[in-house]
Coordinates of C-alpha atoms and ligand atoms in Angstrom, one line a residue:
X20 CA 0.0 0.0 0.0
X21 CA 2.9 2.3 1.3
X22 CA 6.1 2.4 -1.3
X23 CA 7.6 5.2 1.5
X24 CA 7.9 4.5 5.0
X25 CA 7.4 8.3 5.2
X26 CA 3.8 8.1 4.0
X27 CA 2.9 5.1 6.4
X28 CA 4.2 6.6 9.3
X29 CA 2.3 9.9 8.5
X30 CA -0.5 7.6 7.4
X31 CA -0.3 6.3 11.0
X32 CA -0.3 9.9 12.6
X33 CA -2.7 10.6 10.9
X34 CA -5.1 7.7 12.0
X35 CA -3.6 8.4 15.5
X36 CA -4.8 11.8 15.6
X37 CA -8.0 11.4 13.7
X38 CA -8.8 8.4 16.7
X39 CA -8.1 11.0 19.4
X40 CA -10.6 13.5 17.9
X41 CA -13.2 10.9 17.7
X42 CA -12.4 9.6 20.9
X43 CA -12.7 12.7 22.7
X44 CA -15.4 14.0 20.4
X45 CA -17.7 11.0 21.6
X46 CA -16.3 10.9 24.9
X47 CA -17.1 15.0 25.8
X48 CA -20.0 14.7 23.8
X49 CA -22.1 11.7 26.3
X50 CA -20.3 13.1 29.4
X51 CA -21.9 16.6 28.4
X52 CA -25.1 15.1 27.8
X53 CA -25.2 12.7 31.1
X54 CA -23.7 15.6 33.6
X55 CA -26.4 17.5 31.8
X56 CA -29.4 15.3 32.0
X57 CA -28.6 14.0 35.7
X58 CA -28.5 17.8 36.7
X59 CA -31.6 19.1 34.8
X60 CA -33.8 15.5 35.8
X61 CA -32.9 16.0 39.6
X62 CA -34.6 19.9 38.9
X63 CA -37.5 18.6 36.9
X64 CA -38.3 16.2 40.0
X65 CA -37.8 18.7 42.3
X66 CA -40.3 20.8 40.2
X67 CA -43.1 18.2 39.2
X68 CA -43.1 17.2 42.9
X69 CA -44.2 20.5 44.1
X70 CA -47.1 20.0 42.6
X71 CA -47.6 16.1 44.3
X72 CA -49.9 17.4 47.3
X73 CA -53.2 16.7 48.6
X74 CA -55.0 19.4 46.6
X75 CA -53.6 17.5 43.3
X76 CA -54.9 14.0 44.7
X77 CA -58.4 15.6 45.8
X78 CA -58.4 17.5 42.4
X79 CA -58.2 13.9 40.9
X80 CA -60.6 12.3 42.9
X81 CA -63.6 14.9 42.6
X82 CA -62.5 15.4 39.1
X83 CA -62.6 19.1 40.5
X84 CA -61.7 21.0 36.9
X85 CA -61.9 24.8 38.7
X86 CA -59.2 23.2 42.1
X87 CA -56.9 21.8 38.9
X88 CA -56.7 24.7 37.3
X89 CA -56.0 26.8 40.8
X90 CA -53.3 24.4 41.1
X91 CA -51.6 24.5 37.5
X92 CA -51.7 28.5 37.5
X93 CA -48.6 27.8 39.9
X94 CA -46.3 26.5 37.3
X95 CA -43.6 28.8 36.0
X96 CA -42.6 29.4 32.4
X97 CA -39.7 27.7 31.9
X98 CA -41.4 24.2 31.7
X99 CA -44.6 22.7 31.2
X100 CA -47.1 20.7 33.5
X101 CA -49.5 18.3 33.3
X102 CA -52.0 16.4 35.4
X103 CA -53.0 13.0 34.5
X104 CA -55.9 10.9 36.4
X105 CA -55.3 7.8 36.3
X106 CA -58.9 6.1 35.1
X107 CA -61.2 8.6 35.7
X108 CA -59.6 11.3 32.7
X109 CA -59.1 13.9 34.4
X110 CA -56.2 16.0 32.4
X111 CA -54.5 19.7 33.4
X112 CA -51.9 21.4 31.5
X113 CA -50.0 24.5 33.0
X114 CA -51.3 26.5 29.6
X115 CA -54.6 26.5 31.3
X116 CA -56.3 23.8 29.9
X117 CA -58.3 21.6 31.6
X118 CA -60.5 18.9 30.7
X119 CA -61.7 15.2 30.8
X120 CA -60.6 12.5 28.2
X121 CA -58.9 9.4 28.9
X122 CA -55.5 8.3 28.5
X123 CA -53.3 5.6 27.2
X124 CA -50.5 6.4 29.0
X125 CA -47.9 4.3 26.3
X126 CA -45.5 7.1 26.1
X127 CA -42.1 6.4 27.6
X128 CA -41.9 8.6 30.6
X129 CA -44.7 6.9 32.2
X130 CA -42.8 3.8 32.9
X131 CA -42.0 4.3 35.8
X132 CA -38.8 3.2 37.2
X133 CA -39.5 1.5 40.7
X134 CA -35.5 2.3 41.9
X135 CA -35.7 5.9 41.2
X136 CA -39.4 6.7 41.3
X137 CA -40.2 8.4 38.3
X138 CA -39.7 7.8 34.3
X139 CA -38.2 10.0 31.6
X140 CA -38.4 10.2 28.1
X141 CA -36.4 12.5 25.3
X142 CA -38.4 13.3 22.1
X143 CA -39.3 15.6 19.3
X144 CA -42.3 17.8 20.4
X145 CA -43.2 19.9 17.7
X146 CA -39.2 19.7 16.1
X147 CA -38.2 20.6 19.6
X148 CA -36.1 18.4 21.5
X149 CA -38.0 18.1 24.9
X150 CA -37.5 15.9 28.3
X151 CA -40.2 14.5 29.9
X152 CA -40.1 13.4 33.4
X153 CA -43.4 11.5 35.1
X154 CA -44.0 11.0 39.0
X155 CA -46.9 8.9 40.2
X156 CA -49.5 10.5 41.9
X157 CA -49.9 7.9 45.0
X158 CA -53.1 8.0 47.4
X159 CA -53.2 5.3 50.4
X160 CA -51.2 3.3 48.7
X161 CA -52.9 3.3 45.2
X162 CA -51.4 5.1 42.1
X163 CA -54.3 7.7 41.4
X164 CA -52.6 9.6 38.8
X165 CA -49.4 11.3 37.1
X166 CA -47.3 14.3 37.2
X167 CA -45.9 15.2 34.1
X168 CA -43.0 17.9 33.7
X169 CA -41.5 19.0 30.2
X170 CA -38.8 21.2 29.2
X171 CA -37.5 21.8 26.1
X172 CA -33.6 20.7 25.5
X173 CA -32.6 23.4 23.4
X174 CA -29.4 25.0 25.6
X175 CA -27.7 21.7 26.5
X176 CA -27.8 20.5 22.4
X177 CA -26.3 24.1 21.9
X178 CA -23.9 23.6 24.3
X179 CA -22.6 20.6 23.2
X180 CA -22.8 22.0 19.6
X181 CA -20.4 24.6 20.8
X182 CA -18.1 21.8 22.5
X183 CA -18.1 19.8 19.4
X184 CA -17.1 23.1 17.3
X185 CA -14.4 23.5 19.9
X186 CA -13.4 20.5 19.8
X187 CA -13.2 19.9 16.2
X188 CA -11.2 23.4 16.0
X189 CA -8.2 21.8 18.5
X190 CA -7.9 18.6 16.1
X191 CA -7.7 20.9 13.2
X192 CA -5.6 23.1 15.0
X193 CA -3.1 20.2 16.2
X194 CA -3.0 18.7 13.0
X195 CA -1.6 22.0 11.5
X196 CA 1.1 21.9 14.4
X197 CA 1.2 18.2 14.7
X198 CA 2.0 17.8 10.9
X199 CA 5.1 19.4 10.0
X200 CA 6.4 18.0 13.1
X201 CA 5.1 14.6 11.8
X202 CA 6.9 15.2 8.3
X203 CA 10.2 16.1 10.1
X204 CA 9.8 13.0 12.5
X205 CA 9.0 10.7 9.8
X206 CA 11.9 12.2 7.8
X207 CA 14.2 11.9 10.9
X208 CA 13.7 8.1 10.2
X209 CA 13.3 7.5 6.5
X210 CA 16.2 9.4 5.6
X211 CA 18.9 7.3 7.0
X212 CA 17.2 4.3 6.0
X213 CA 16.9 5.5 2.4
X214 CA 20.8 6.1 2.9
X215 CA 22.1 3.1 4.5
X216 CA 20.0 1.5 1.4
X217 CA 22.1 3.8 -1.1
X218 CA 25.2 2.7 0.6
X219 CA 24.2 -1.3 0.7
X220 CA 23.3 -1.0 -2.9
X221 CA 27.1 0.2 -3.4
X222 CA 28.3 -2.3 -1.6
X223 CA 26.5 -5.0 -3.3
X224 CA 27.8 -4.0 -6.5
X225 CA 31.5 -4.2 -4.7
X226 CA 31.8 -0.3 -3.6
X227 CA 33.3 -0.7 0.2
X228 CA 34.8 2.8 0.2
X229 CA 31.2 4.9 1.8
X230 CA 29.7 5.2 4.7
X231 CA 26.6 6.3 6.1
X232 CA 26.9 10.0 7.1
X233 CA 24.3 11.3 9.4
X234 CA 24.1 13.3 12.8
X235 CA 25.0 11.8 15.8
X236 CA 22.5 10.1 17.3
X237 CA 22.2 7.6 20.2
X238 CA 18.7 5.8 19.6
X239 CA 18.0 3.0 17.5
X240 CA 18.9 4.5 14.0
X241 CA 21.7 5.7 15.7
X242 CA 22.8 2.1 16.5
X243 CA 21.6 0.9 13.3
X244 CA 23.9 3.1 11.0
X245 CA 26.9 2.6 13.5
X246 CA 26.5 -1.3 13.0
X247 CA 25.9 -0.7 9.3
X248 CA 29.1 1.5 9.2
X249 CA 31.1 -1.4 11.5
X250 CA 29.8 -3.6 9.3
X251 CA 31.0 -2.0 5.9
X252 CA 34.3 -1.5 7.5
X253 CA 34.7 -4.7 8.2
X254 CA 33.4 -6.2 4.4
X255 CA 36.5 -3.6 3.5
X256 CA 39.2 -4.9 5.9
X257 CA 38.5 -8.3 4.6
X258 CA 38.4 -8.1 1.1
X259 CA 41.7 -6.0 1.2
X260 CA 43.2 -9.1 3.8
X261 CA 41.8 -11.5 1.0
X262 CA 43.9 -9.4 -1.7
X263 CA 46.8 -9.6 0.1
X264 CA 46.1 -13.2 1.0
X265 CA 46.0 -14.1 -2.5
X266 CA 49.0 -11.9 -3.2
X267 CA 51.2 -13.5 -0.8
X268 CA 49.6 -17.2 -1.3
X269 CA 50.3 -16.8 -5.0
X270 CA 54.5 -15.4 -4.2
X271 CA 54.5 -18.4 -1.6
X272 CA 53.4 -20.9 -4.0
X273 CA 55.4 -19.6 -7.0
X274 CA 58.5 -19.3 -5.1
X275 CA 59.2 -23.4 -4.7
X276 CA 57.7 -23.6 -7.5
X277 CA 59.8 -22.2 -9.8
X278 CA 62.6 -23.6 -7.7
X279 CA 61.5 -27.4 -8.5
X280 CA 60.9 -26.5 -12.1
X281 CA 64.5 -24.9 -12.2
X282 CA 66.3 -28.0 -10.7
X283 CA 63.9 -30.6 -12.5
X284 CA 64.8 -28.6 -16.5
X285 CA 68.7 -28.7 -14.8
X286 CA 68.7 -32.5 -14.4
X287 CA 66.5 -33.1 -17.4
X288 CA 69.2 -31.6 -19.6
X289 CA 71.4 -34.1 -18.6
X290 CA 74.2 -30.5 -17.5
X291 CA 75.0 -32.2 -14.1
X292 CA 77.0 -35.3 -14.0
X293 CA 78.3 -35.4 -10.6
X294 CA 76.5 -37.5 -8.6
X295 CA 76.8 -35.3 -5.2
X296 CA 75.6 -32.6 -7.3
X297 CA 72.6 -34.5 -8.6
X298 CA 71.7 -35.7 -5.2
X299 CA 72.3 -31.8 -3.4
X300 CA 69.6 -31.1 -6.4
X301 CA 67.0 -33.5 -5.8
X302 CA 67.3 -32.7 -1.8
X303 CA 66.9 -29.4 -2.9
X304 CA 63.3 -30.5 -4.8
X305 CA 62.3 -32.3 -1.8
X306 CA 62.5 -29.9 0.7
X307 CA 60.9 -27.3 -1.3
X308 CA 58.2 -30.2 -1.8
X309 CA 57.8 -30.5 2.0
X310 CA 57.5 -26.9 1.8
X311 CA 55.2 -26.6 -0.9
X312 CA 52.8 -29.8 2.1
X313 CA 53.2 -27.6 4.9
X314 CA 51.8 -24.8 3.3
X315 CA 48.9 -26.4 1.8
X316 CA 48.0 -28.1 5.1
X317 CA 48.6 -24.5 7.1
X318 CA 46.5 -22.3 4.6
X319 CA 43.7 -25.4 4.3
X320 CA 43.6 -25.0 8.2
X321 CA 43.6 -21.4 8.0
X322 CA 40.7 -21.7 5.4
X323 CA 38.6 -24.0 7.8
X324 CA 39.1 -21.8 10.8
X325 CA 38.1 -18.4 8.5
X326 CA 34.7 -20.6 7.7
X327 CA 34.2 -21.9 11.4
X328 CA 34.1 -25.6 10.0
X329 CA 36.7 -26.1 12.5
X330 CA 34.5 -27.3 15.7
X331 CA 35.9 -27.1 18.6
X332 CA 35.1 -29.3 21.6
X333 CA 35.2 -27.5 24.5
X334 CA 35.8 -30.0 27.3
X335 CA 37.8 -29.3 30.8
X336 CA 41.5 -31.3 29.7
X337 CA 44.8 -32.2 31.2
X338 CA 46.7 -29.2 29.3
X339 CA 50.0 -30.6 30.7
X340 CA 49.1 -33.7 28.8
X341 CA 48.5 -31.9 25.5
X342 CA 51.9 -30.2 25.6
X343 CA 53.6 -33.8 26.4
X344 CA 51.9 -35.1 23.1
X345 CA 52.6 -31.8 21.3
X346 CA 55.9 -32.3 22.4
X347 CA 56.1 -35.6 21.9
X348 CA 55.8 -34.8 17.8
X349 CA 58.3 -32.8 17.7
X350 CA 60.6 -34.8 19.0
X351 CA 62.2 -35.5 16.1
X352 CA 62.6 -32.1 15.1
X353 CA 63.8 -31.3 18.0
X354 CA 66.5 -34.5 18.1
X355 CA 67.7 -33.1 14.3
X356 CA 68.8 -30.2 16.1
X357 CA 70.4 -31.4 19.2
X358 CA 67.8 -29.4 20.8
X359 CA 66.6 -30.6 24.5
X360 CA 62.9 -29.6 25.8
X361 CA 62.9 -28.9 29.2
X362 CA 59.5 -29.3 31.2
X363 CA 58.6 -27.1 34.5
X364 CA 55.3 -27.9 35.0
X365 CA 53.8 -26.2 38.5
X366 CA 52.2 -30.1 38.6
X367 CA 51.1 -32.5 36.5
X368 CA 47.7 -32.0 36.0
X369 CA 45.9 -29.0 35.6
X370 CA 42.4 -28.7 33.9
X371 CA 41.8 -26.1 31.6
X372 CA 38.6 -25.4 29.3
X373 CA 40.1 -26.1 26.0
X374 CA 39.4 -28.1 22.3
X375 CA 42.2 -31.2 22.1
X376 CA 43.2 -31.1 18.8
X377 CA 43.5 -27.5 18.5
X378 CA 45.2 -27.0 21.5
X379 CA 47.7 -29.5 20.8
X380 CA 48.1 -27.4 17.1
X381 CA 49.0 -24.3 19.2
X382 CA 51.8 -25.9 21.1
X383 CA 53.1 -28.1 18.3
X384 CA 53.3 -24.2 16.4
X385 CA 55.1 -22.7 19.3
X386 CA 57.6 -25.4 20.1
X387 CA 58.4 -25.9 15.9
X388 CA 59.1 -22.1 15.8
X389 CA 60.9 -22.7 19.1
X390 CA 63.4 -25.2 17.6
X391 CA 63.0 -23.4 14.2
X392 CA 64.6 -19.9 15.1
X393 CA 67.4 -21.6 18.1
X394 CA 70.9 -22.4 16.7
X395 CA 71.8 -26.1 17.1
X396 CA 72.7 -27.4 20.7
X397 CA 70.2 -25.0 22.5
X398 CA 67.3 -25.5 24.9
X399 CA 63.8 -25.0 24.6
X400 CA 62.2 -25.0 28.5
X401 CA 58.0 -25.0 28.3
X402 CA 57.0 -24.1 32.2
X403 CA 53.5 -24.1 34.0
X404 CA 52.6 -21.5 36.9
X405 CA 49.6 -20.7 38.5
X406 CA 48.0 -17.1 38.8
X407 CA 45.4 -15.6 40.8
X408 CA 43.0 -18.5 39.8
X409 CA 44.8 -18.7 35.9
X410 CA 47.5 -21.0 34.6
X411 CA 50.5 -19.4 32.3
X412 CA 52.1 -21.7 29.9
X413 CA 55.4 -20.2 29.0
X414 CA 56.9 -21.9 25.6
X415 CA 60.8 -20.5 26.4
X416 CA 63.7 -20.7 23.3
X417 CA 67.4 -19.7 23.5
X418 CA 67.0 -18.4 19.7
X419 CA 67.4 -15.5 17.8
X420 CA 64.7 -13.2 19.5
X421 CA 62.3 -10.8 17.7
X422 CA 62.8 -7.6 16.8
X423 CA 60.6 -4.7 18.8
X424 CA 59.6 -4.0 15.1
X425 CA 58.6 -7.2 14.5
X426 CA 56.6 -8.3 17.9
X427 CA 54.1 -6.2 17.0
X428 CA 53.2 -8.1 13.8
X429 CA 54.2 -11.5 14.1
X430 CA 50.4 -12.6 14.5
X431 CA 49.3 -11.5 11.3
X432 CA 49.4 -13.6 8.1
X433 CA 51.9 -14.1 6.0
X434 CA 54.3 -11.9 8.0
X435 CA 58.0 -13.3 8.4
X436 CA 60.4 -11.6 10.8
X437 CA 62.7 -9.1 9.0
X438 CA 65.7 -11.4 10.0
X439 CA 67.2 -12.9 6.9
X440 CA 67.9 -16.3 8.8
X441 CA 63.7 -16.1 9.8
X442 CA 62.6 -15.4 6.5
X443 CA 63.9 -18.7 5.0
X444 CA 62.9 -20.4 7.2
X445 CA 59.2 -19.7 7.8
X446 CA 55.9 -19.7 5.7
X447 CA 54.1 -17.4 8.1
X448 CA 51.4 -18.9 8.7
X449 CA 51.8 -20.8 12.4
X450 CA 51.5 -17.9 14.6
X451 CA 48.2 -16.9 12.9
X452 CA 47.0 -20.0 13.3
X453 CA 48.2 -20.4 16.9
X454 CA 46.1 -16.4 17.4
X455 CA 42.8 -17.8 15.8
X456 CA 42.6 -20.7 18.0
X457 CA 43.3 -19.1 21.2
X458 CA 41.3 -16.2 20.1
X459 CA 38.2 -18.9 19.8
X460 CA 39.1 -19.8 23.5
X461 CA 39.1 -16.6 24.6
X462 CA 42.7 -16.9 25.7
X463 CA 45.3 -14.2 24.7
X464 CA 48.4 -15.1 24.2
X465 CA 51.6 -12.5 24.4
X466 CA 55.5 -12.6 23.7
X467 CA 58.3 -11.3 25.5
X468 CA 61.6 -11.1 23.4
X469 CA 65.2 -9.3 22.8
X470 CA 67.0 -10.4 19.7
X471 CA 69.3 -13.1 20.3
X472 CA 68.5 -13.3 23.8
X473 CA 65.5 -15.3 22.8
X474 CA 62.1 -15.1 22.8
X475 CA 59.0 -16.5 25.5
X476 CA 55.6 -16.8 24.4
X477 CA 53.2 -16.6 27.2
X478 CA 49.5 -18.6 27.3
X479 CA 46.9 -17.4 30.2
X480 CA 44.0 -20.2 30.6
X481 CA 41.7 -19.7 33.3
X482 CA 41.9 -23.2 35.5
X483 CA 38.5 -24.9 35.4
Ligands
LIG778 P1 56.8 -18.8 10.2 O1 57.6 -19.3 11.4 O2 56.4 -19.9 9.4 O3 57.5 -17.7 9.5 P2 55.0 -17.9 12.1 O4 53.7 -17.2 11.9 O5 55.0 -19.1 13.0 O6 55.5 -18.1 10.7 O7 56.0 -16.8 12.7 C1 56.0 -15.5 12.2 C2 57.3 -14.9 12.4 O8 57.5 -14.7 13.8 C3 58.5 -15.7 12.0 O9 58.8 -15.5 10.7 C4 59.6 -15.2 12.9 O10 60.1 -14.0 12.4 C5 58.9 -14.8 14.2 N1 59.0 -15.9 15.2 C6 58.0 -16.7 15.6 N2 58.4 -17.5 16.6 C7 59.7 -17.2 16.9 C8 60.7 -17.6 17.8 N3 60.4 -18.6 18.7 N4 61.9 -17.0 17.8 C9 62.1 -16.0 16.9 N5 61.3 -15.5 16.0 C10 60.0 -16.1 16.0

């Protein structure tokens, strides 16, 4: 029905409005009318009984025309009486008329109401609105007759004429206030919708540069266009990591690459003879094979934890025992280069909230780039403490530190220490890896280091 949230939300004021009028218009009008009728009924009562004495009731009863009339010439002007007898006829009027003719007595009035005594009726008399009130005429006991007082209604239906007019002049009036403010209200909210759906329809077609601009504001459209913003932002920052991603997956893969092709089109054309120098070649393919595995496996990891298909099982484990088996993988490595791991553990078991398999990932990473970056013959000491209620795992080397400029950046993908020796040796992936899966604990993880002092990186789980 609406193609503009602007027009239903004035649509809506304007139904909101239009049911106050009514409301109030039928509201003042019956309260008017009631206040009115319970005031001028009490009066016509008053009235009508002044004339409900024992000259009416012998009047009646000696159909005495001459005493009726006596009686009636009391009435004043501003209402009308009449005397009924019951059976025998007998009718007054306060216009002076008196006479004898029987009645039917069906008009409403003269239905008496037992609770209040008397009966009321509101009709057109001669295309004048008139109330009629009727009290019995009551002798020993026996209803002899009726009292019948009429007035016409003329003032109140003006009066509540003039209310209505009033009334009808405030809605009018309040919708001439009411509606610019409406217009500006229902702007205040259609306008940053119609712009956050400008800037999604930019983004959809691959713009990430805009953002909604609007005034500061704290309610919900506030909080909407920030989270729109945040959101944008974020859409931005990852498409420019996934550039870069692909950037540096495409240099990483090229790299060995073009090294095994080299060394393969060497020994194809048949140039090296030596057989120390054909077997230094073919070591060299292998390794840059092993190279070319590990970063496979590391960026399909990194792929599954970027789409959550990773799940982790959060379970309360022995972490102690997931280092021993990290360690225990490495051991190898570790063996290659004369390298002994050292074990401090505080005791050993402690429980931590934690996923096995990744767990066991981050401490395999830390120990491998623990052996990686320490010169033959060193240790590597991994260490246990507990914390004010948390447990630090300290993964210690004897290597070649990091760099201040460095620490800072470590984490991120792709990124090798500016050491010469480092970036041979890395992919730069582990670290990231090691970030993400803590990061899905909610466990930080930080690194204390000097170059060639060596470097500590430092776990905090809380103990479950
Ligand atoms: P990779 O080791 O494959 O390069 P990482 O993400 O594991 O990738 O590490 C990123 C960088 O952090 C490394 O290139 C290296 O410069 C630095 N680094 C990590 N661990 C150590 C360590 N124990 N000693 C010295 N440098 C380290």
């Amino acid at each position: 029905m609406f193609k503009h949230i602007k027009n239903r939300i004035l649509f809506s004021y304007f139904i909101l409005l239009l049911s106050c009028f009514l409301s109030i218009f039928v509201i003042a009008s019956l309260f008017l009318r009631n206040a009115y009728f319970s005031y001028a009924l009490n009066d016509l009562k008053d009235d009508a009984g002044l004339f409900n004495d024992d000259f009416t009731k012998e009047a009646i009863i000696n159909k005495d025309l001459d005493l009726l009339k006596k009686i009636l010439d009391k009435a004043e002007d501003n209402y009308t009486i009449d005397i009924f007898g019951l059976k025998n006829g007998v009718v007054g009027n306060s216009k002076g008329e008196v006479f004898i003719k029987k009645q039917d007595f069906q008009q409403e009035e003269f239905k008496i109401i037992p609770s209040k005594g008397y009966g009321y009726a509101l009709r057109e008399e001669n295309s004048i609105r008139t109330a009629y009130l009727a009290i019995p005429i009551v002798k020993e006991g026996n209803r002899i007759g009726f009292i019948r007082i009429s007035t016409p209604v003329l003032y109140i239906e003006k009066t509540i004429n003039t209310l209505r007019l009033y009334i009808l002049l405030i809605f009018v009036f309040a919708a001439v206030i009411s509606f610019p403010v409406g217009i500006l209200l229902s702007k205040g909210l259609s306008s940053p919708l119609l712009k956050i759906a400008k800037i999604a329809k930019e983004v959809s077609s691959g713009s990430l540069t805009k953002r909604v601009e609007i005034k500061k504001r704290t309610d919900e459209i506030g909080t909407l266009v920030n989270t729109f913003n945040e959101m944008v932002k974020k859409l931005e920052q990852a498409s420019r990591e996934r550039k870069i991603l692909l950037g540096n997956i495409s240099h990483e893969l090229m790299t060995p690459i073009t090294t095994i092709r080299g060394f393969i089109e060497t020994l194809d054309a048949g140039k090296i003879k030596n057989r120390q120098s054909i077997e230094e070649c073919l070591e060299v393919i292998k390794s840059e094979s092993i190279y070319l595995r590990e970063l496979i496996e590391e960026l399909q990891l990194l792929a599954r934890l970027d789409d959550l298909s990773v799940k982790y099982d959060f379970r309360p484990l022995n972490i102690t025992a997931v280092i021993l088996e990290a360690e225990k993988s490495l051991c190898l490595k570790a063996e290659e280069k004369d390298i002994d791991i050292i074990n401090d553990f505080f005791t050993d078991s402690v429980f931590v909230r934690g996923d096995y398999k990744t767990l066991k990932r981050v401490f395999v990473n830390l120990l491998y780039n623990a052996i990686k970056y320490s010169p033959v013959g060193k240790s590597v000491f991994v260490s246990t403490r507990r914390k004010n209620g948390f447990l630090e795992i300290m993964v210690k080397d004897e290597g070649i530190g990091i760099g201040s400029d460095d620490k800072g950046k470590i984490f991120e993908r792709f990124y090798r220490g500016r050491n010469e020796e480092q970036r041979e040796k890395g992919i730069g992936l582990g670290l990231s890896i090691v970030k993400e899966i803590l990061d899905a604990h909610k466990v930080p993880i930080r690194v204390e280091s000097q170059p060639n002092k060596g470097s500590t990186f430092i776990i905090t789980f809380p103990i479950v």
